[in-house]
Coordinates of C-alpha atoms in Angstrom, one line a residue:
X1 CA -105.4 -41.0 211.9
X2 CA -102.5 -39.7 214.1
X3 CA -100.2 -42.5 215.3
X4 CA -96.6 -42.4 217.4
X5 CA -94.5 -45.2 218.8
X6 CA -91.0 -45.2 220.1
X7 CA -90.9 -43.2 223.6
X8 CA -91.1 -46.4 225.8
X9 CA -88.1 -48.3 223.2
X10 CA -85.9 -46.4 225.3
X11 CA -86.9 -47.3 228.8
X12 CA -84.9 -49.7 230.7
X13 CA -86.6 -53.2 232.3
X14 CA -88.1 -52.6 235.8
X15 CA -85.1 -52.3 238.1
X16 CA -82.3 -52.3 235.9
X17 CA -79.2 -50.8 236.7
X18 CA -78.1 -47.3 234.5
X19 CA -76.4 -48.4 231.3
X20 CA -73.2 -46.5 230.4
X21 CA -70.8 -46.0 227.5
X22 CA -70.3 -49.1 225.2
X23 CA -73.4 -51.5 227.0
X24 CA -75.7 -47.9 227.0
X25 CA -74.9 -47.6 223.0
X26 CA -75.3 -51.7 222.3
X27 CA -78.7 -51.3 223.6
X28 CA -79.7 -48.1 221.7
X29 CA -78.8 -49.7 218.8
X30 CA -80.9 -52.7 219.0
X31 CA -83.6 -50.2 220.4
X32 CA -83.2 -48.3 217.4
X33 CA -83.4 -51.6 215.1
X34 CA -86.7 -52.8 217.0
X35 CA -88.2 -49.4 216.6
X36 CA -87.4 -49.6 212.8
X37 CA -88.8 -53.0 212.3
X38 CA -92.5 -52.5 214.4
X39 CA -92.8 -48.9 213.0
X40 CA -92.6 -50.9 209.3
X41 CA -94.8 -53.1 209.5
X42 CA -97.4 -50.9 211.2
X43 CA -97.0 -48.0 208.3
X44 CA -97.7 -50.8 206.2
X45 CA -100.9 -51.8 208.4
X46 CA -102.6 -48.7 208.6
X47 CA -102.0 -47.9 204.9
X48 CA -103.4 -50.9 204.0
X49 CA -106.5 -50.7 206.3
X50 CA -107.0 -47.1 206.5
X51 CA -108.1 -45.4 203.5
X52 CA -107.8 -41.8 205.2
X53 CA -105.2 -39.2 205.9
X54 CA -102.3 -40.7 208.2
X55 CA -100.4 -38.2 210.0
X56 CA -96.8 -39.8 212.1
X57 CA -96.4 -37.9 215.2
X58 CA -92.4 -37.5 216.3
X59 CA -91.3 -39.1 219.3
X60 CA -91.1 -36.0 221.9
X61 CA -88.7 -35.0 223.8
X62 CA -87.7 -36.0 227.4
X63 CA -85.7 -34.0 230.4
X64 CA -84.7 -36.7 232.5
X65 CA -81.5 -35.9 235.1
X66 CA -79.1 -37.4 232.3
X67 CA -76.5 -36.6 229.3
X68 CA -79.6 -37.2 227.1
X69 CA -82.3 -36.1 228.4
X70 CA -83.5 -39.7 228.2
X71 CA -84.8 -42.2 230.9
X72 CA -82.2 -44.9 231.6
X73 CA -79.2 -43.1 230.0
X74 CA -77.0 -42.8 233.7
X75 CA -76.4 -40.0 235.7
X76 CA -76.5 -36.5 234.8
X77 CA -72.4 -35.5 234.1
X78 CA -70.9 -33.0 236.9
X79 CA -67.0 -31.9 236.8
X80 CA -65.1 -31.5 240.1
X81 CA -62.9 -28.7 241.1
X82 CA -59.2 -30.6 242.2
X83 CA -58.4 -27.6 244.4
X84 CA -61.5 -26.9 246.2
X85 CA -63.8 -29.7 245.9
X86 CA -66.4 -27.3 244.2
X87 CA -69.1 -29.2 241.8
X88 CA -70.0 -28.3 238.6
X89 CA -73.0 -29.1 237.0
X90 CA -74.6 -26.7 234.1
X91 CA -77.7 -28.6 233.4
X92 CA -78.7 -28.5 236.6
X93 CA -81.2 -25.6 237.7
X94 CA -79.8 -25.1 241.2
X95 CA -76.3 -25.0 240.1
X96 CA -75.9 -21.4 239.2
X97 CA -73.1 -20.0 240.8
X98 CA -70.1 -18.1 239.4
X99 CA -66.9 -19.8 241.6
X100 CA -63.5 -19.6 239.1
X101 CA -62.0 -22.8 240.1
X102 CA -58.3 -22.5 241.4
X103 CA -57.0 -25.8 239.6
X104 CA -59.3 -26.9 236.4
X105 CA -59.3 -24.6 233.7
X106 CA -62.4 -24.0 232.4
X107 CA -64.5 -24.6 235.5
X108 CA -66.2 -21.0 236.3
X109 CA -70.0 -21.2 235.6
X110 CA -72.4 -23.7 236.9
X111 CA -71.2 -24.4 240.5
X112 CA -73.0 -25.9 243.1
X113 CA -74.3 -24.6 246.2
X114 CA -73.5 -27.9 247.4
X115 CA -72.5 -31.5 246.4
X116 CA -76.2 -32.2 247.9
X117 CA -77.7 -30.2 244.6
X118 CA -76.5 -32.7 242.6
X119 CA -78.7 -34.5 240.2
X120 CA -77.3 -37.5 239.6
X121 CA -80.4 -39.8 239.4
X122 CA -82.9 -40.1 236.4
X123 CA -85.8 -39.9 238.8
X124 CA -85.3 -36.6 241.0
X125 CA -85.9 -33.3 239.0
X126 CA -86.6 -32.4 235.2
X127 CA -83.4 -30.7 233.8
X128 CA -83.0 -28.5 230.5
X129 CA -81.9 -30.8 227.3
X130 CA -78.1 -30.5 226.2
X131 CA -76.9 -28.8 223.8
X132 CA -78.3 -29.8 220.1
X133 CA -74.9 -31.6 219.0
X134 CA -75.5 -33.7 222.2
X135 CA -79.6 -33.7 221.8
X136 CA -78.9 -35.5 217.9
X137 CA -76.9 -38.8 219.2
X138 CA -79.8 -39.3 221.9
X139 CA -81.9 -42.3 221.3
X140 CA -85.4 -40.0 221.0
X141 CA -83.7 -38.2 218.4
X142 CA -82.6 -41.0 216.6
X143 CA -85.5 -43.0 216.5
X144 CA -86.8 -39.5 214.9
X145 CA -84.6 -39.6 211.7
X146 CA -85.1 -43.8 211.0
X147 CA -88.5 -42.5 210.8
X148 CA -88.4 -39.2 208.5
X149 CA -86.3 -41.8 206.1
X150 CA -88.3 -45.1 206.6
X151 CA -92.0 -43.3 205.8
X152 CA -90.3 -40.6 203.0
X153 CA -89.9 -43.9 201.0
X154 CA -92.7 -44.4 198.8
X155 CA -95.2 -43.9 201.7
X156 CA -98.2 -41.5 201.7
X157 CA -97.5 -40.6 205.9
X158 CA -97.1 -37.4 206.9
X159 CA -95.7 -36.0 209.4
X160 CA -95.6 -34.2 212.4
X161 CA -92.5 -32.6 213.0
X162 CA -93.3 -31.9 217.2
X163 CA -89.9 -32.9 218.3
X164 CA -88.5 -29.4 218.3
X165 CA -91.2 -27.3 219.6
X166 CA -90.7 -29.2 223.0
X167 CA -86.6 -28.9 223.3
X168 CA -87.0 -26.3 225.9
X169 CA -90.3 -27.2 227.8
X170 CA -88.3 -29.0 230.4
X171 CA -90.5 -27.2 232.8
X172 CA -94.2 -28.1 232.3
X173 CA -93.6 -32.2 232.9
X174 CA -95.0 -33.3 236.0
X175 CA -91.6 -34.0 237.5
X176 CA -91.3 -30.3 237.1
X177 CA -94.7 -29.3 239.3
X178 CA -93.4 -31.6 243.0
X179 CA -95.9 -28.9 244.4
X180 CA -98.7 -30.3 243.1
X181 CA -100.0 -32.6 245.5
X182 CA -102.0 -34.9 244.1
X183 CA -99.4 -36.5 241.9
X184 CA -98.2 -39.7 242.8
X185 CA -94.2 -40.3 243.4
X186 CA -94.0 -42.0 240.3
X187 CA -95.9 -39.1 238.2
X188 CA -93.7 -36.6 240.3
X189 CA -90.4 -38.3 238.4
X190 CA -92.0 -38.2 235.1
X191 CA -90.1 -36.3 232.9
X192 CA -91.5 -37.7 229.8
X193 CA -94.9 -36.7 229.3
X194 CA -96.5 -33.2 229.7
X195 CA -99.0 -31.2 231.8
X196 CA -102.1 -30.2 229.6
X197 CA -103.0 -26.4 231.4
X198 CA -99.8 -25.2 232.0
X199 CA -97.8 -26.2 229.3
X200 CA -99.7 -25.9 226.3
X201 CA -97.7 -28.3 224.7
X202 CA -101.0 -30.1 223.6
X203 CA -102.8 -27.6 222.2
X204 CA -99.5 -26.4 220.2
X205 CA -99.5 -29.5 218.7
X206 CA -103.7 -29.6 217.9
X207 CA -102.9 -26.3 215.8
X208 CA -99.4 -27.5 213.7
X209 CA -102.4 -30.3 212.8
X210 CA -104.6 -27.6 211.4

C-alpha cells in the first residue's frame, strides 16, 4: 500500500485573495498542524487494518509563479532598477538578460525584456523552485519533515523519499506544455501535478519502489 496526503493542505479556498507575510505564515502553520493531525490518525488506520507493506509517498514538489513554488503563496518577487525602470526577475524563464543597473547594486542578471514578462500571478507559467534555503521554509517541504518525524516514531511506514528527484522538473507540468491543445485552462495553470510521457516523473518513482 502506497499512500500520500498533504499537496491540497496548502491550496487556498476558491477565490481567495494571495496571503502574504505574517497572515501567509498563520495559515501555514495551522495547515501544517491539520496535516499532522489527519496524517496520524490515518498511519494509525492503515497499520491497524492493513497487515502488508506500507510505503508513505512525499508530498512533491510544486513550480507555481511564487517565492515558494507553492499555490496561494503571492506573487513571484521581482526587484526594480530606481534609475532605469528595468525589472528584475531570476526565476522567471523569460527574464534572461544581462542589463548592469545604474542605481541598485547588485541588479545585473535576470532582467526583463519587459515589465509585460513579468510573472506575478500563481496561475500563468511554471517557474524553476528557489533556491534550497528558500525551498526548506515552503509549506510542501515542511509538511515533508512533520512526516519523516511523525512515522520514524515507533511506526513500521516506510518511505518514499520523491520530494527531491522532482526539484528541477519545473518543466514537464502541464502548465509547462500551453501548446498542447487539448488541455483545459485550468490544467494549462497546473503546476502541481506532472505529465506521464514526457516527464517520466512517474515511472522514476515506480523504480525507487522496486
Amino acid at each position: 500500500l502506497v499512500f500520500n496526503m498533504g499537496a491540497h493542505y496548502i491550496a487556498p479556498k476558491p477565490g481567495a485573495a494571495p496571503l502574504q507575510g505574517t497572515a501567509l505564515r498563520h495559515r501555514s502553520t495551522l495547515m501544517t498542524q491539520r496535516f499532522s493531525s489527519d496524517l496520524g490518525q490515518w498511519s494509525t488506520h492503515v497499520q491497524t487494518t492493513f497487515p502488508g507493506r506500507i510505503i508513505w509517498r512525499d508530498v512533491s514538489p510544486s513550480h507555481f509563479a511564487t517565492d515558494t513554488g507553492e499555490y496561494g503563496d503571492g506573487g513571484l518577487s521581482y526587484t526594480r532598477c530606481d534609475g532605469d525602470g528595468v525589472v528584475y526577475q531570476c526565476r522567471n524563464p523569460q527574464c534572461g538578460l544581462q542589463h548592469t543597473c545604474p542605481t541598485n547594486s547588485g541588479l545585473f542578471h535576470c532582467a526583463c525584456p519587459t515589465p509585460a514578462a513579468l510573472l506575478l500571478s500563481a496561475s500563468t507559467q511554471c517557474v524553476p523552485l528557489p533556491p534550497p534555503s528558500e525551498i526548506s521554509d515552503g509549506q510542501t517541504s515542511r509538511m515533508n519533515r512533520v512526516a519523516s518525524k511523525l512515522l520514524a516514531r515507533g511506526s513500521r511506514v516506510e518511505q518514499l523519499p520523491i520530494f527531491n528527484a522532482g526539484i528541477d522538473r519545473w518543466d514537464v507540468h502541464p502548465g509547462s506544455r500551453e501548446w498542447f491543445p487539448s488541455l483545459t485552462l485550468e490544467h494549462r495553470h497546473d503546476c502541481r501535478h506532472w505529465e506521464y510521457a514526457p516527464s517520466g516523473m512517474l515511472t522514476l518513482w515506480n523504480i525507487m519502489l522496486t
